[in-house]
């Protein structure tokens, strides 16, 4: 359900608990078009050292706020 990036994705993410996702899965969610999903994925990885190639999906996301998250704002 989260992978489908639909309206229910953020609810599914809350039910599943972001800590149940691998780092690779969370980075993949940086390209989601559902801001709560992007935000939750980033919150789980925020304290870890993210590589530039991992942040790239945020910087190219169609959501302005996701790009702002990628820029560290």
PDB file of C-alpha atoms in Angstrom:
ATOM      1  CA  UNK A   1       0.000   0.000   0.000  1.00  0.00           C
ATOM      2  CA  UNK A   2       2.857   2.384   0.790  1.00  0.00           C
ATOM      3  CA  UNK A   3       4.595   1.532  -2.480  1.00  0.00           C
ATOM      4  CA  UNK A   4       1.457   2.512  -4.421  1.00  0.00           C
ATOM      5  CA  UNK A   5       1.892   6.118  -3.206  1.00  0.00           C
ATOM      6  CA  UNK A   6      -1.850   6.680  -2.937  1.00  0.00           C
ATOM      7  CA  UNK A   7      -3.907   8.588  -0.359  1.00  0.00           C
ATOM      8  CA  UNK A   8      -3.811   5.650   2.060  1.00  0.00           C
ATOM      9  CA  UNK A   9      -0.005   5.444   1.977  1.00  0.00           C
ATOM     10  CA  UNK A  10       0.549   7.736   4.950  1.00  0.00           C
ATOM     11  CA  UNK A  11      -1.960   5.783   7.055  1.00  0.00           C
ATOM     12  CA  UNK A  12      -0.276   2.528   6.084  1.00  0.00           C
ATOM     13  CA  UNK A  13       3.097   4.003   7.007  1.00  0.00           C
ATOM     14  CA  UNK A  14       1.770   4.947  10.450  1.00  0.00           C
ATOM     15  CA  UNK A  15       0.312   1.491  10.995  1.00  0.00           C
ATOM     16  CA  UNK A  16       3.482  -0.274   9.879  1.00  0.00           C
ATOM     17  CA  UNK A  17       5.783   2.000  11.907  1.00  0.00           C
ATOM     18  CA  UNK A  18       8.609   3.531   9.891  1.00  0.00           C
ATOM     19  CA  UNK A  19      11.230   1.563  11.807  1.00  0.00           C
ATOM     20  CA  UNK A  20      10.004  -1.615  10.112  1.00  0.00           C
ATOM     21  CA  UNK A  21      11.376  -0.449   6.753  1.00  0.00           C
ATOM     22  CA  UNK A  22      14.917  -1.002   5.549  1.00  0.00           C
ATOM     23  CA  UNK A  23      17.131   1.967   4.758  1.00  0.00           C
ATOM     24  CA  UNK A  24      16.796   1.205   1.043  1.00  0.00           C
ATOM     25  CA  UNK A  25      12.999   1.174   1.277  1.00  0.00           C
ATOM     26  CA  UNK A  26      12.940   4.469   3.179  1.00  0.00           C
ATOM     27  CA  UNK A  27      15.251   6.131   0.650  1.00  0.00           C
ATOM     28  CA  UNK A  28      12.966   4.884  -2.138  1.00  0.00           C
ATOM     29  CA  UNK A  29      10.059   6.625  -0.382  1.00  0.00           C
ATOM     30  CA  UNK A  30      11.863   9.975  -0.755  1.00  0.00           C
ATOM     31  CA  UNK A  31      10.441  10.063  -4.287  1.00  0.00           C
ATOM     32  CA  UNK A  32       6.826   9.605  -3.121  1.00  0.00           C
ATOM     33  CA  UNK A  33       4.269  12.268  -3.984  1.00  0.00           C
ATOM     34  CA  UNK A  34       2.590  11.965  -0.597  1.00  0.00           C
ATOM     35  CA  UNK A  35       4.271  14.461   1.745  1.00  0.00           C
ATOM     36  CA  UNK A  36       3.491  12.593   4.999  1.00  0.00           C
ATOM     37  CA  UNK A  37       5.189   9.505   3.529  1.00  0.00           C
ATOM     38  CA  UNK A  38       8.270  11.492   2.489  1.00  0.00           C
ATOM     39  CA  UNK A  39       8.376  13.225   5.865  1.00  0.00           C
ATOM     40  CA  UNK A  40       8.065   9.984   7.836  1.00  0.00           C
ATOM     41  CA  UNK A  41      10.763   8.294   5.759  1.00  0.00           C
ATOM     42  CA  UNK A  42      13.091  11.254   6.248  1.00  0.00           C
ATOM     43  CA  UNK A  43      12.409  11.391   9.993  1.00  0.00           C
ATOM     44  CA  UNK A  44      13.541   7.775  10.304  1.00  0.00           C
ATOM     45  CA  UNK A  45      16.833   8.485   8.501  1.00  0.00           C
ATOM     46  CA  UNK A  46      17.473  12.053   9.659  1.00  0.00           C
ATOM     47  CA  UNK A  47      20.010  11.132  12.347  1.00  0.00           C
ATOM     48  CA  UNK A  48      21.967   8.858  10.007  1.00  0.00           C
ATOM     49  CA  UNK A  49      24.569  10.027   7.544  1.00  0.00           C
ATOM     50  CA  UNK A  50      22.765  10.216   4.224  1.00  0.00           C
ATOM     51  CA  UNK A  51      24.820  10.052   1.057  1.00  0.00           C
ATOM     52  CA  UNK A  52      24.230  12.531  -1.767  1.00  0.00           C
ATOM     53  CA  UNK A  53      22.828   9.786  -4.013  1.00  0.00           C
ATOM     54  CA  UNK A  54      20.306   8.946  -1.259  1.00  0.00           C
ATOM     55  CA  UNK A  55      19.139  12.561  -0.962  1.00  0.00           C
ATOM     56  CA  UNK A  56      18.795  12.981  -4.729  1.00  0.00           C
ATOM     57  CA  UNK A  57      15.189  11.674  -4.837  1.00  0.00           C
ATOM     58  CA  UNK A  58      14.240  14.436  -2.388  1.00  0.00           C
ATOM     59  CA  UNK A  59      15.902  17.099  -4.499  1.00  0.00           C
ATOM     60  CA  UNK A  60      14.090  15.948  -7.636  1.00  0.00           C
ATOM     61  CA  UNK A  61      10.724  15.277  -5.994  1.00  0.00           C
ATOM     62  CA  UNK A  62       7.723  17.012  -7.570  1.00  0.00           C
ATOM     63  CA  UNK A  63       6.645  18.279  -4.141  1.00  0.00           C
ATOM     64  CA  UNK A  64       8.206  21.615  -3.211  1.00  0.00           C
ATOM     65  CA  UNK A  65       8.245  20.723   0.497  1.00  0.00           C
ATOM     66  CA  UNK A  66      10.075  17.451  -0.223  1.00  0.00           C
ATOM     67  CA  UNK A  67      12.748  19.404  -2.104  1.00  0.00           C
ATOM     68  CA  UNK A  68      13.000  21.787   0.853  1.00  0.00           C
ATOM     69  CA  UNK A  69      13.515  18.805   3.171  1.00  0.00           C
ATOM     70  CA  UNK A  70      16.317  17.650   0.863  1.00  0.00           C
ATOM     71  CA  UNK A  71      17.946  21.052   1.068  1.00  0.00           C
ATOM     72  CA  UNK A  72      17.849  20.893   4.868  1.00  0.00           C
ATOM     73  CA  UNK A  73      15.306  23.662   5.346  1.00  0.00           C
TER      74      UNK A  73
END
